[in-house]
Coordinates of C-alpha atoms and ligand atoms in Angstrom, one line a residue:
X7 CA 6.1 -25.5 0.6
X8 CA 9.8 -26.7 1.3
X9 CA 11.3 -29.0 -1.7
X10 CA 8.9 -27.1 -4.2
X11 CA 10.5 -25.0 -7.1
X12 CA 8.4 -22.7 -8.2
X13 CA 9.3 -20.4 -11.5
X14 CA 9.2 -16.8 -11.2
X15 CA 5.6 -15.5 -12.2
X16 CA 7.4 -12.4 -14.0
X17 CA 10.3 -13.6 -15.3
X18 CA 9.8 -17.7 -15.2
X19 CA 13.1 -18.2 -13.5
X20 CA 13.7 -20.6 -10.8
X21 CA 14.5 -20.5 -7.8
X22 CA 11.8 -18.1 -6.3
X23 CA 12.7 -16.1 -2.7
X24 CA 10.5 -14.8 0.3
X25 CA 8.7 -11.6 -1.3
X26 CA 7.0 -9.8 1.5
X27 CA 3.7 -8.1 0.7
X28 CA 3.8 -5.1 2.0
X29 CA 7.7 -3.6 1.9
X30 CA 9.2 -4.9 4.7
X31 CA 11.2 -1.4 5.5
X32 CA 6.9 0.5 5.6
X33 CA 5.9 -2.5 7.9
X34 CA 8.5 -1.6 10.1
X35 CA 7.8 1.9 10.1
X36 CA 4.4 1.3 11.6
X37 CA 4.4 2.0 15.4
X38 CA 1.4 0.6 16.3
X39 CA 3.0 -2.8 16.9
X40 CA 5.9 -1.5 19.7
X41 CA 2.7 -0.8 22.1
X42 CA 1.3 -4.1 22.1
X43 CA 4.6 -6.0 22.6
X44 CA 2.8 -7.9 25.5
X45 CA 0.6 -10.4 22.9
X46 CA -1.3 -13.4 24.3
X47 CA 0.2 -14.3 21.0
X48 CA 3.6 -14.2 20.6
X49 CA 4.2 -15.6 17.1
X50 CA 1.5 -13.7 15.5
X51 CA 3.2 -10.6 16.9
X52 CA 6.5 -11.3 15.3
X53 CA 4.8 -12.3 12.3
X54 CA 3.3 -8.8 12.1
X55 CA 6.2 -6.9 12.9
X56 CA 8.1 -8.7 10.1
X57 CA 5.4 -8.2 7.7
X58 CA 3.4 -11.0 5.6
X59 CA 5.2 -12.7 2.4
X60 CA 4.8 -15.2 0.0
X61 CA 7.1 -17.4 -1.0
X62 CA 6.7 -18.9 -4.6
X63 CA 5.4 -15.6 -6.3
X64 CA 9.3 -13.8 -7.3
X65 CA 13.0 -14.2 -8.3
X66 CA 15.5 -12.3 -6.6
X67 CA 15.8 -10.3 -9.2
X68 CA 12.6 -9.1 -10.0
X69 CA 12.1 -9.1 -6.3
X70 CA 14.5 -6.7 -5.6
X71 CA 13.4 -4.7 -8.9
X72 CA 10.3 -4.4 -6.7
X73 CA 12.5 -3.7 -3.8
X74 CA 14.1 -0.1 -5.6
X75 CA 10.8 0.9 -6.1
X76 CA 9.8 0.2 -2.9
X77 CA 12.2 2.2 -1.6
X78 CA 12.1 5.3 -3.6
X79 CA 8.6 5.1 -2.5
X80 CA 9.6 4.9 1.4
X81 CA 11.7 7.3 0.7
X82 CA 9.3 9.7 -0.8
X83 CA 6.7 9.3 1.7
X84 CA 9.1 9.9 4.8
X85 CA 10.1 13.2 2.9
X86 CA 6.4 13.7 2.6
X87 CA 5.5 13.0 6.6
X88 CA 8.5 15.4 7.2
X89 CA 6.9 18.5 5.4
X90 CA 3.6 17.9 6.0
X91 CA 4.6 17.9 9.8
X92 CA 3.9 22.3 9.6
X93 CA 1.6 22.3 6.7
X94 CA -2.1 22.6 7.3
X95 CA -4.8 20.3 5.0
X96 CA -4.4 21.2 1.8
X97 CA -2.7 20.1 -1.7
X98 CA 1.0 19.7 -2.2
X99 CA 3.7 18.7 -4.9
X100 CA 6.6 16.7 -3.6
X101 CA 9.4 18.2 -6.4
X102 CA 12.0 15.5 -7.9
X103 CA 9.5 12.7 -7.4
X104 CA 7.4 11.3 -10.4
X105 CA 4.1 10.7 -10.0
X106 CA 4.6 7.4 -12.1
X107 CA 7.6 6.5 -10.0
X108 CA 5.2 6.1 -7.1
X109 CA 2.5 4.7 -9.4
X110 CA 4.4 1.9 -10.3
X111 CA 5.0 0.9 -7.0
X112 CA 1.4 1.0 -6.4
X113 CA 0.8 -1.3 -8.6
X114 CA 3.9 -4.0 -7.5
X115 CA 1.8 -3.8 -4.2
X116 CA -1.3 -4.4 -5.5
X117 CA -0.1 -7.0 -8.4
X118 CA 2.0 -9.2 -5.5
X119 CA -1.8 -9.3 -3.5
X120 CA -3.4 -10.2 -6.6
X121 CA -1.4 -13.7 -6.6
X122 CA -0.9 -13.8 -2.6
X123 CA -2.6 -16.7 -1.0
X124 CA -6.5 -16.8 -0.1
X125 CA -4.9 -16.7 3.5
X126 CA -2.4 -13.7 3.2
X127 CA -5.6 -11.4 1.6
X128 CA -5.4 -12.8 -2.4
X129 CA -7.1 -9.9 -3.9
X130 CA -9.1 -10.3 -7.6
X131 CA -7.8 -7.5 -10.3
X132 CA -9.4 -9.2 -13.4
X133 CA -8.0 -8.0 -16.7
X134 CA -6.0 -5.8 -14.7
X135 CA -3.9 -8.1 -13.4
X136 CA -1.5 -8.6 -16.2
X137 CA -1.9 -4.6 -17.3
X138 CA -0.6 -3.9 -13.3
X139 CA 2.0 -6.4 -13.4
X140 CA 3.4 -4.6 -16.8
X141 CA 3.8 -1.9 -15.2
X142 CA 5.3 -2.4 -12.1
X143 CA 8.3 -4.6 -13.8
X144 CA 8.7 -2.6 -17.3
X145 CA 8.8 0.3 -18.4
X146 CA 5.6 0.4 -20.7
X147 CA 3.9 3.8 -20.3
X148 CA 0.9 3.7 -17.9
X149 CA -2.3 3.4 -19.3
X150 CA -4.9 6.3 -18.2
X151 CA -7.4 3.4 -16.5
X152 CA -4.6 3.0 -14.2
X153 CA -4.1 6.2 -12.0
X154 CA -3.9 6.7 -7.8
X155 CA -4.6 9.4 -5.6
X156 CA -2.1 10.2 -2.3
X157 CA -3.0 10.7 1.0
X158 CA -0.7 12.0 4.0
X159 CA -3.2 11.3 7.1
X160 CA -2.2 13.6 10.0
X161 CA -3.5 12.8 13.3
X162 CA -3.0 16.4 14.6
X163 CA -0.5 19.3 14.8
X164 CA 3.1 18.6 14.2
X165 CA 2.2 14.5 13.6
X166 CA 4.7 13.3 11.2
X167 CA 4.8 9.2 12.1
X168 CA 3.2 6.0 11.0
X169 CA 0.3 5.2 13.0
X170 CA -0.9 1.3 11.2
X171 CA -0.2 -0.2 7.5
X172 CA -2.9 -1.6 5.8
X173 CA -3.4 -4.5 2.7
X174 CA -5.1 -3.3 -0.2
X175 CA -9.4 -3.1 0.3
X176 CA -11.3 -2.9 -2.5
X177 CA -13.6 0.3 -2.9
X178 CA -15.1 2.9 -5.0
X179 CA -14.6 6.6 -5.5
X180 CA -16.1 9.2 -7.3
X181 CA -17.0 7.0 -9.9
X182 CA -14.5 4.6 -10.3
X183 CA -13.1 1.5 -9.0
X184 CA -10.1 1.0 -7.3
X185 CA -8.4 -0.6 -4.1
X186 CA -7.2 1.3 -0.5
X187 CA -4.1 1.2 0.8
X188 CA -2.7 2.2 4.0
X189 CA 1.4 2.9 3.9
X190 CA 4.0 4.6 4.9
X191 CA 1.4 7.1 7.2
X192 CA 0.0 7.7 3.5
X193 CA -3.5 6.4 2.2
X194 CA -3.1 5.8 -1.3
X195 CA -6.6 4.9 -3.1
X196 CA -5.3 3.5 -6.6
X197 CA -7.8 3.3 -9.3
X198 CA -8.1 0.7 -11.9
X199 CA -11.3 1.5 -14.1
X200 CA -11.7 2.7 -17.8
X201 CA -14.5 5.5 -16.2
X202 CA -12.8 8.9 -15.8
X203 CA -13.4 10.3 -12.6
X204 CA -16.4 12.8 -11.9
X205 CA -14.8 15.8 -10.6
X206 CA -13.0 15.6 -7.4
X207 CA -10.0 14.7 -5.9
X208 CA -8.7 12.3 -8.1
X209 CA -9.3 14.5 -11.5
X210 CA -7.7 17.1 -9.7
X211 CA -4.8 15.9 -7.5
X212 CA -4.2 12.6 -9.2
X213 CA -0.3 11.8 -9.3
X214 CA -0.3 9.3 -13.1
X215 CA 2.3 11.2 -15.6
X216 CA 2.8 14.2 -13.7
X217 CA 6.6 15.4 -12.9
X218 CA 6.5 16.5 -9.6
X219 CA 4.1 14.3 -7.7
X220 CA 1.1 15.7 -5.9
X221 CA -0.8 14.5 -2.6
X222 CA -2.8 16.3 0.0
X223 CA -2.1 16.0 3.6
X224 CA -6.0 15.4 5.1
X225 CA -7.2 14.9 9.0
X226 CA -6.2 11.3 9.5
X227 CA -10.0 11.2 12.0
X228 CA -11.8 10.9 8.6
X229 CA -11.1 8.0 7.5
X230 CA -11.8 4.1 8.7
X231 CA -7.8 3.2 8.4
X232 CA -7.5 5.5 11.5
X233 CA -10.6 4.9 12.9
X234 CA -9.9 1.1 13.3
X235 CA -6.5 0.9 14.0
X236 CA -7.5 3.6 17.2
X237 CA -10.1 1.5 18.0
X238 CA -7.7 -1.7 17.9
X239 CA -5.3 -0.4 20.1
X240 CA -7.7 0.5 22.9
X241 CA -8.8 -3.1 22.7
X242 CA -7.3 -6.5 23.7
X243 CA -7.5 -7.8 20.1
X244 CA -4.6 -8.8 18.1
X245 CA -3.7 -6.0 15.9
X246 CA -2.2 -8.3 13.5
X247 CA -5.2 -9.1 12.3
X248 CA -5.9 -5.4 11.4
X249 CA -2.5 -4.6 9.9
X250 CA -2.5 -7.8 7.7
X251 CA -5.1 -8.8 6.7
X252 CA -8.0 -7.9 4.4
X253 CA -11.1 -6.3 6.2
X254 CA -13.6 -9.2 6.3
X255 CA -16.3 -7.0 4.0
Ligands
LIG21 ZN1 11.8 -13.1 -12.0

């Protein structure tokens, strides 16, 4: 929308800059992309490999407020891929990392989705919309409804890269309702529901609050993220259409 000014949906400033949805720096990371340079499609492969982003959503500076978080985030999850490399399945604390740190990045990710266009995967988050958008860009504490669980998915023995990225899905739990995400070679299911979580993983090992931040490293085979994008690459398909956009439910 060249000549349009929009205002900053944080801050209200104007003008408002490119914001990519998923950080740029964890679309990069995903490999999947460099096999598949030979694309019947040649702009939707560079599309991909430079990530989807909106353009009337952010500011620079509350973009690149984001952008910190982002990449304490990257950051953590590359120290994360790194250890879990000679760990076997299990639960972990990464030490020096706040759970809350990584929370709030979460929910930039999933806030920037939630006003995305119908065509880059908009996603609805209700009355959490606002409540996500709080706390990604201040400093208010985070509410309990708000709370994510942390993935590493390991392929096999010694795997410590970034097999696919993946846009927020909407899905439920043990209980409660949240959203999927595939980054950074972690799946991250982030929870957004007032219902406490019946027993399991996400009472147990969830990262809200706590100093040192916890995550499990789990067989990547297990879950669909790895069991589409495996798929996807043994087929002709356009992967772009995997690592951008929503699943069509
Ligand atoms: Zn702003």
């Amino acid at each position: 929308m060249e000549g349009f000014l929009s205002n900053c949906l944080v801050c209200g400033n104007t003008p408002t800059i490119k914001s990519h949805l998923i950080p740029r720096a964890m679309a990069r990371e995903a490999q999947v992309g460099k096999a598949h340079a030979v694309t019947r499609e040649p702009d939707r492969f560079s599309y991909t490999q430079s990530g989807l982003y909106e353009q009337n959503i952010l500011c620079a500076a509350c973009d690149s407020k984001l952008g910190s978080m982002e990449n304490v985030a990257a950051q953590a999850f590359r120290k994360i891929r790194k250890t879990a490399k000679t760990l076997s399945f299990g639960e972990y604390l990464l030490n020096g990392v706040t759970g809350d740190s990584i929370l709030r990045f979460v929910c930039g990710v999933l806030w920037k989705y939630s006003v995305a266009s119908q065509e880059n995967g908009r996603i609805e988050l209700g009355r959490y919309k606002d409540i996500l958008r709080d706390v990604a860009f201040s400093s208010i504490n985070v509410p309990p409804e708000v709370d994510a669980l942390l993935l590493r998915l390991k392929r096999g023995q010694s795997d410590d890269e970034v097999f696919a990225y993946r846009a927020p899905k909407p899905d439920r739990k043990e209980g409660v309702n949240g959203y999927r995400i595939l980054v950074g070679g972690m799946f991250i299911f982030a929870k957004h529901d007032r219902q406490t979580p019946r027993g399991g993983a996400l009472a147990r090992a969830s990262i809200r609050s706590k100093p040192d931040l916890p995550y499990a490293v789990v067989r990547a085979q297990d879950f669909e993220e790895y069991r589409l994008s495996a798929k996807l690459a043994n087929s002709d398909g356009p992967l772009s259409k995997f690592l951008d956009q929503q699943e069509k439910q």
